[in-house]
Short mmCIF file of C-alpha atoms in Angstrom, two decimals:
data_model
loop_
_atom_site.label_atom_id
_atom_site.label_comp_id
_atom_site.label_asym_id
_atom_site.label_seq_id
_atom_site.Cartn_x
_atom_site.Cartn_y
_atom_site.Cartn_z
CA MET T 420 45.03 -46.48 22.89
CA ASP T 421 46.89 -48.43 20.21
CA SER T 422 45.22 -49.06 16.85
CA ASP T 423 45.80 -52.81 17.31
CA SER T 424 44.22 -53.03 20.80
CA GLY T 425 40.96 -54.72 21.74
CA GLU T 426 39.43 -51.42 22.86
CA TYR T 427 40.28 -49.88 19.49
CA GLU T 428 38.59 -52.73 17.63
CA GLN T 429 35.50 -52.38 19.82
CA ARG T 430 35.28 -48.64 19.22
CA LEU T 431 35.90 -49.15 15.50
CA ALA T 432 33.03 -51.61 15.26
CA SER T 433 30.75 -49.11 17.03
CA GLU T 434 31.82 -46.30 14.71
CA LYS T 435 31.36 -48.35 11.54
CA ASP T 436 27.95 -49.53 12.68
CA PHE T 437 26.82 -45.97 13.43
CA TYR T 438 27.79 -44.68 9.97
CA LYS T 439 26.79 -47.82 8.06
CA ASP T 440 23.38 -46.42 7.13
CA CYS T 441 24.19 -42.72 7.62
CA LYS T 442 23.45 -41.16 4.25
CA ASN T 443 23.50 -37.51 5.30
CA VAL T 444 26.19 -36.71 7.86
CA SER T 445 25.58 -32.97 7.42
CA ASP T 446 21.88 -32.90 8.36
CA LEU T 447 21.90 -29.75 10.49
CA PRO T 448 18.94 -27.79 11.95
CA PRO T 449 17.53 -24.74 10.12
CA ILE T 450 18.73 -22.48 12.95
CA PHE T 451 22.28 -23.55 12.11
CA ARG T 452 21.77 -22.23 8.58
CA TYR T 453 20.48 -18.93 9.98
CA TRP T 454 23.62 -18.62 12.12
CA ALA T 455 25.98 -19.66 9.34
CA ASP T 456 24.44 -17.32 6.77
CA ASN T 457 24.41 -14.30 9.07
CA HIS T 458 27.50 -14.76 11.23
CA LEU T 459 29.91 -17.21 9.61
CA MET T 460 29.52 -16.58 5.89
CA PRO T 461 30.45 -12.86 6.06
CA THR T 462 33.86 -13.79 7.49
CA PHE T 463 34.35 -16.58 4.99
CA LYS T 464 33.49 -14.31 2.07
CA LYS T 465 36.37 -11.99 2.97
CA PHE T 466 38.64 -14.89 2.02
CA GLY T 467 36.86 -15.84 -1.18
CA PHE T 468 34.46 -18.63 -0.19
CA ALA T 469 31.04 -19.01 1.39
CA THR T 470 30.94 -22.46 3.02
CA PRO T 471 33.42 -25.15 4.12
CA GLU T 472 32.69 -27.11 0.93
CA HIS T 473 33.27 -23.99 -1.13
CA PHE T 474 36.56 -23.47 0.77
CA PHE T 475 37.93 -26.79 -0.47
CA PHE T 476 37.05 -26.02 -4.07
CA ARG T 477 38.39 -22.45 -3.97
CA GLU T 478 41.68 -23.45 -2.36
CA ILE T 479 42.22 -26.23 -4.90
CA GLU T 480 41.33 -23.88 -7.75
CA ARG T 481 43.78 -21.34 -6.31
CA TYR T 482 46.47 -24.00 -6.08
CA VAL T 483 45.90 -25.11 -9.69
CA ASN T 484 46.21 -21.54 -10.96
CA LEU T 485 49.36 -20.80 -8.93
CA SER T 486 51.22 -24.10 -9.28
CA LYS T 487 50.64 -24.79 -12.99
CA SER T 488 51.08 -28.51 -12.21
CA GLU T 489 50.28 -30.84 -15.08
CA ASN T 490 48.42 -33.35 -12.91
CA ILE T 491 46.84 -32.63 -9.53
CA ARG T 492 46.72 -35.65 -7.23
CA ILE T 493 44.30 -35.24 -4.32
CA ILE T 494 43.44 -37.55 -1.44
CA SER T 495 40.64 -37.07 1.09
CA VAL T 496 41.21 -38.86 4.40
CA GLY T 497 37.98 -40.00 6.03
CA ALA T 498 35.91 -39.21 2.95
CA GLY T 499 32.78 -41.11 3.99
CA ASN T 500 30.03 -40.85 1.38
CA CYS T 501 32.24 -38.82 -1.01
CA ASP T 502 29.67 -36.03 -1.20
CA VAL T 503 32.12 -33.17 -0.62
CA GLU T 504 34.59 -34.72 -3.05
CA THR T 505 31.83 -34.93 -5.67
CA TYR T 506 31.03 -31.25 -5.05
CA ILE T 507 34.70 -30.35 -5.53
CA ALA T 508 34.97 -32.34 -8.76
CA GLN T 509 31.81 -30.78 -10.20
CA HIS T 510 33.02 -27.26 -9.48
CA LEU T 511 36.51 -27.88 -10.84
CA ILE T 512 35.04 -29.27 -14.05
CA HIS T 513 32.74 -26.25 -14.28
CA GLU T 514 35.86 -24.07 -14.21
CA ASN T 515 37.35 -26.18 -17.04
CA ILE T 516 39.84 -27.87 -14.72
CA HIS T 517 40.15 -31.53 -15.65
CA ASN T 518 43.73 -32.48 -14.74
CA PHE T 519 42.94 -33.88 -11.29
CA THR T 520 42.10 -37.11 -9.49
CA ILE T 521 40.63 -37.52 -6.01
CA GLU T 522 41.19 -40.63 -3.90
CA CYS T 523 38.59 -41.11 -1.16
CA LEU T 524 40.10 -42.96 1.81
CA ASP T 525 37.77 -44.40 4.44
CA ILE T 526 37.52 -47.52 6.58
CA ASN T 527 33.75 -47.81 6.13
CA GLU T 528 33.04 -49.86 3.00
CA ASP T 529 29.31 -49.11 3.14
CA MET T 530 29.92 -45.37 2.99
CA LEU T 531 32.43 -45.75 0.16
CA ALA T 532 29.94 -47.88 -1.78
CA ARG T 533 27.37 -45.10 -1.46
CA GLY T 534 30.08 -42.65 -2.47
CA LYS T 535 30.94 -44.60 -5.60
CA ALA T 536 27.29 -44.69 -6.63
CA TYR T 537 26.98 -40.96 -5.92
CA THR T 538 29.96 -40.10 -8.12
CA GLN T 539 28.45 -42.19 -10.91
CA GLU T 540 25.08 -40.48 -10.56
CA ASN T 541 26.81 -37.11 -10.88
CA ASP T 542 29.08 -38.08 -13.80
CA VAL T 543 32.37 -37.55 -11.95
CA SER T 544 33.36 -41.16 -11.29
CA LYS T 545 36.28 -41.03 -13.72
CA TYR T 546 37.88 -38.39 -11.48
CA ILE T 547 37.16 -40.03 -8.12
CA SER T 548 38.22 -43.41 -6.74
CA GLN T 549 37.45 -45.14 -3.44
CA VAL T 550 40.16 -46.64 -1.21
CA VAL T 551 39.35 -48.75 1.85
CA GLY T 552 41.86 -47.97 4.58
CA ASP T 553 42.33 -46.84 8.18
CA PHE T 554 43.74 -43.34 8.55
CA ASN T 555 45.22 -44.36 11.90
CA ASN T 556 47.84 -46.46 10.11
CA TRP T 557 47.73 -45.05 6.59
CA VAL T 558 50.88 -45.41 4.49
CA PRO T 559 50.85 -43.14 1.39
CA ASP T 560 51.80 -44.79 -1.89
CA GLY T 561 53.28 -41.64 -3.41
CA LYS T 562 53.21 -37.86 -3.43
CA TYR T 563 50.11 -35.65 -3.36
CA ASN T 564 49.44 -32.06 -4.32
CA ILE T 565 46.47 -31.78 -1.99
CA VAL T 566 45.36 -33.65 1.14
CA ILE T 567 41.81 -33.01 2.40
CA ALA T 568 40.45 -33.64 5.90
CA ASN T 569 36.78 -32.72 6.09
CA GLN T 570 35.40 -33.28 9.60
CA SER T 571 37.52 -36.41 9.93
CA LEU T 572 40.47 -35.50 12.16
CA HIS T 573 38.33 -35.48 15.30
CA HIS T 574 37.79 -39.23 14.71
CA VAL T 575 41.53 -40.01 14.60
CA ILE T 576 43.40 -41.62 17.50
CA ASN T 577 46.85 -41.69 15.91
CA LEU T 578 47.01 -38.02 14.96
CA GLU T 579 50.80 -37.98 15.15
CA GLY T 580 51.07 -40.89 12.72
CA LEU T 581 48.57 -39.41 10.29
CA PHE T 582 50.17 -35.96 10.32
CA ASP T 583 53.62 -37.49 9.83
CA ALA T 584 52.26 -39.49 6.89
CA ILE T 585 50.84 -36.30 5.37
CA THR T 586 54.09 -34.37 5.77
CA SER T 587 55.91 -37.26 4.09
CA CYS T 588 53.60 -37.39 1.07
CA LEU T 589 52.79 -33.71 0.55
CA LEU T 590 54.69 -32.07 -2.29
CA PRO T 591 56.89 -29.09 -1.27
CA ASN T 592 54.27 -26.65 -2.61
CA GLY T 593 51.30 -28.85 -1.64
CA ARG T 594 48.40 -28.00 0.65
CA PHE T 595 46.69 -29.81 3.51
CA LEU T 596 43.11 -28.48 3.60
CA VAL T 597 41.17 -28.91 6.83
CA SER T 598 37.67 -28.22 8.11
CA ASP T 599 37.36 -29.73 11.56
CA MET T 600 36.59 -29.65 15.28
CA ILE T 601 39.35 -28.47 17.63
CA GLY T 602 37.57 -28.11 20.97
CA ARG T 603 37.70 -30.24 24.09
CA ASN T 604 37.80 -34.02 23.67
CA GLY T 605 34.40 -35.62 23.20
CA HIS T 606 33.00 -32.21 22.16
CA GLN T 607 32.68 -31.29 25.83
CA ARG T 608 32.92 -27.72 27.03
CA TRP T 609 35.78 -26.47 29.18
CA PRO T 610 34.84 -24.95 32.60
CA GLU T 611 35.07 -21.35 31.34
CA ALA T 612 32.75 -22.18 28.45
CA LEU T 613 30.23 -23.83 30.77
CA LYS T 614 30.25 -20.69 32.90
CA ALA T 615 29.55 -18.53 29.83
CA LEU T 616 26.90 -20.92 28.55
CA THR T 617 24.85 -21.33 31.73
CA PRO T 618 23.07 -17.92 31.81
CA PHE T 619 21.83 -18.45 28.25
CA TRP T 620 20.72 -21.98 29.07
CA ASP T 621 18.78 -20.80 32.12
CA GLU T 622 17.05 -18.19 29.96
CA MET T 623 15.69 -20.72 27.46
CA PRO T 624 12.11 -22.03 27.67
CA ASP T 625 11.92 -25.61 28.94
CA ASN T 626 10.87 -27.04 25.59
CA TYR T 627 14.15 -25.81 24.10
CA LYS T 628 16.10 -27.96 26.58
CA TYR T 629 15.12 -31.30 25.08
CA ASN T 630 18.11 -33.18 23.66
CA GLN T 631 16.89 -34.49 20.31
CA LEU T 632 19.85 -36.85 19.89
CA LEU T 633 19.85 -38.46 23.33
CA LYS T 634 16.06 -38.16 23.77
CA ARG T 635 16.13 -36.52 27.19
CA TYR T 636 15.20 -33.26 28.90
CA GLU T 637 18.11 -31.37 30.45
CA GLU T 638 17.04 -28.88 33.12
CA ASN T 639 20.72 -28.07 33.48
CA TYR T 640 23.01 -28.53 30.50
CA ILE T 641 24.79 -31.90 30.67
CA ASN T 642 28.39 -31.70 29.51
CA TYR T 643 28.22 -34.98 27.60
CA ASP T 644 31.37 -36.81 26.43
CA CYS T 645 30.68 -37.99 22.87
CA SER T 646 33.84 -40.13 22.76
CA THR T 647 32.77 -42.81 25.24
CA GLU T 648 31.90 -45.46 22.61
CA GLY T 649 33.23 -44.61 19.15
CA PHE T 650 35.78 -42.03 18.07
CA GLU T 651 33.65 -38.87 18.09
CA GLY T 652 35.96 -36.08 19.29
CA ILE T 653 38.39 -38.67 20.64
CA ARG T 654 41.42 -36.31 20.50
CA SER T 655 39.97 -33.10 19.12
CA GLN T 656 41.80 -30.88 21.63
CA ASP T 657 45.16 -32.18 20.36
CA ILE T 658 44.56 -31.37 16.69
CA LEU T 659 45.56 -27.70 16.65
CA PRO T 660 48.72 -28.02 18.80
CA LEU T 661 49.97 -30.93 16.69
CA LEU T 662 49.30 -29.04 13.46
CA ILE T 663 51.24 -26.05 14.80
CA ASP T 664 54.20 -28.34 15.52
CA ARG T 665 54.26 -29.90 12.05
CA PHE T 666 52.95 -27.42 9.49
CA ASN T 667 52.88 -23.79 8.44
CA PHE T 668 49.50 -22.10 8.08
CA ASP T 669 48.57 -20.54 4.75
CA LEU T 670 45.03 -19.80 6.02
CA PHE T 671 43.55 -20.03 9.52
CA LEU T 672 39.95 -19.19 10.39
CA PRO T 673 38.78 -20.31 13.85
CA PHE T 674 35.20 -19.97 15.08
CA ALA T 675 32.44 -21.08 17.47
CA ASN T 676 32.33 -22.24 21.04
CA ILE T 677 29.18 -22.00 23.17
CA ILE T 678 27.02 -21.13 20.15
CA MET T 679 27.36 -24.71 18.88
CA VAL T 680 25.41 -26.07 21.86
CA PHE T 681 22.34 -24.16 20.72
CA ILE T 682 22.52 -24.65 16.93
CA ASP T 683 23.85 -28.19 16.56
CA ARG T 684 21.83 -31.39 16.17
CA ALA T 685 21.11 -32.02 19.87
CA PHE T 686 19.21 -28.79 20.65
CA GLY T 687 19.15 -26.82 17.39
CA HIS T 688 15.98 -28.49 16.14
CA ASN T 689 14.11 -26.94 19.09
CA PHE T 690 14.59 -23.45 17.62
CA ASN T 691 12.44 -21.73 15.01
CA ASN T 692 14.78 -20.06 12.54
CA GLU T 693 12.00 -17.66 11.46
CA ALA T 694 11.00 -16.47 14.96
CA ASP T 695 12.29 -13.11 16.19
CA TRP T 696 13.03 -14.31 19.73
CA ASP T 697 14.96 -17.33 18.51
CA ARG T 698 17.04 -15.29 16.09
CA GLY T 699 17.72 -12.63 18.69
CA PHE T 700 18.78 -15.26 21.20
CA ILE T 701 21.22 -16.83 18.73
CA ASP T 702 22.58 -13.37 17.85
CA ARG T 703 23.27 -12.65 21.53
CA VAL T 704 24.98 -15.99 22.12
CA GLN T 705 27.09 -15.40 19.02
CA LYS T 706 28.19 -11.98 20.31
CA ALA T 707 29.22 -13.50 23.64
CA ASP T 708 31.10 -16.18 21.73
CA ILE T 709 32.97 -13.70 19.52
CA ASP T 710 33.82 -11.43 22.46
CA GLY T 711 35.09 -14.38 24.48
CA ILE T 712 37.23 -15.79 21.67
CA ASN T 713 38.70 -12.38 20.82
CA ALA T 714 39.61 -11.83 24.49
CA ARG T 715 40.99 -15.37 24.82
CA ALA T 716 38.42 -16.04 27.54
CA LEU T 717 37.02 -18.78 25.30
CA SER T 718 38.80 -20.97 22.77
CA PRO T 719 37.33 -21.78 19.34
CA THR T 720 36.01 -25.29 18.76
CA GLN T 721 36.16 -25.31 14.95
CA MET T 722 38.49 -24.15 12.21
CA ILE T 723 39.03 -23.83 8.50
CA ALA T 724 42.71 -24.08 7.59
CA SER T 725 45.08 -24.45 4.68
CA LEU T 726 48.41 -25.87 5.82
CA CYS T 727 51.70 -26.42 4.05
CA ILE T 728 55.36 -27.28 4.45
CA GLU T 729 56.74 -24.20 2.70
CA GLU T 730 57.11 -20.82 4.39
CA VAL T 731 54.16 -18.54 3.58
CA GLU T 732 52.47 -15.42 4.88
CA MET T 733 49.39 -16.53 6.76
CA ARG T 734 45.93 -15.31 5.83
CA LYS T 735 43.93 -14.87 9.03
CA SER T 736 41.10 -12.96 10.67
CA GLY T 737 42.49 -10.13 12.79
CA HIS T 738 44.67 -11.25 15.68
CA LEU T 739 43.38 -14.84 15.75
CA THR T 740 46.51 -16.88 15.09
CA PRO T 741 46.71 -20.65 15.71
CA GLU T 742 48.88 -20.08 18.78
CA PHE T 743 46.43 -17.52 20.21
CA CYS T 744 43.57 -20.01 19.85
CA VAL T 745 45.18 -22.95 21.65
CA ARG T 746 43.73 -23.47 25.12
CA ALA T 747 46.25 -24.39 27.79
CA ILE T 748 45.05 -27.65 29.35
CA ASP T 749 44.65 -27.49 33.15
#
């Protein structure tokens, strides 16, 4: 699909309309927080951060301390409401780091307007600017120390063009910081994941099988394609292979496959994060997930990564390299 086609324009209109009034894109169920605190955060903390937002701040702080650059130019592609960028700015300022600017690139003017107001409310507007633009045909206007992609790459059609633009604008010692979805297109599950998921699904009480997003009961899990209208997960399965082709990895932390079905927005709100059965169920699904990913029987659907052009020794969790985590498409 070309970015100048009629289908693209139709999908773009749908995407912009969906996010026009979306003020909290990270509104996740309480059971997600239980899972993240008990299963994800311990791994993250081994690498010096606790959450994806904290990852961005820590990696930029690390870069500032190692590079000694006089001015740090940062751009965030697909920045939306600029909430993560505001968080980063606040934490950098708290660490007495002031020699930075963050450009927030997004095609949705309504979200950027909310972002501008949010930066003003939090006294960081002099560090953060808003730029209306489409990351599918973005042309950088100079060099950057840091490029951020926070849950935006899985909305991109022209991944090759965007990644080439980033390699062209990233300074030799720069970093491309990513938190994103890398599973099957449309956030569907591959056949092997469906097979692993089904016994857990069948075990759940019926009232846990109500899809809160699509407002329907699913006796059997429906492998829904989220990319049919807008750009949600449009090319998510291509992200990791294309990154491997174009960048070196400074940090790579992959995670989550079947667990996301149970803790995400569609079904996660059906769980009680304080109930013993619910917690035990999530713990068991997580163990099956970890075992499957470690054995390469399942492939991770999300990742935290710091990428670069220069040759570096990769920080990683055990044997989970980017190449190991790529699923071969049937």
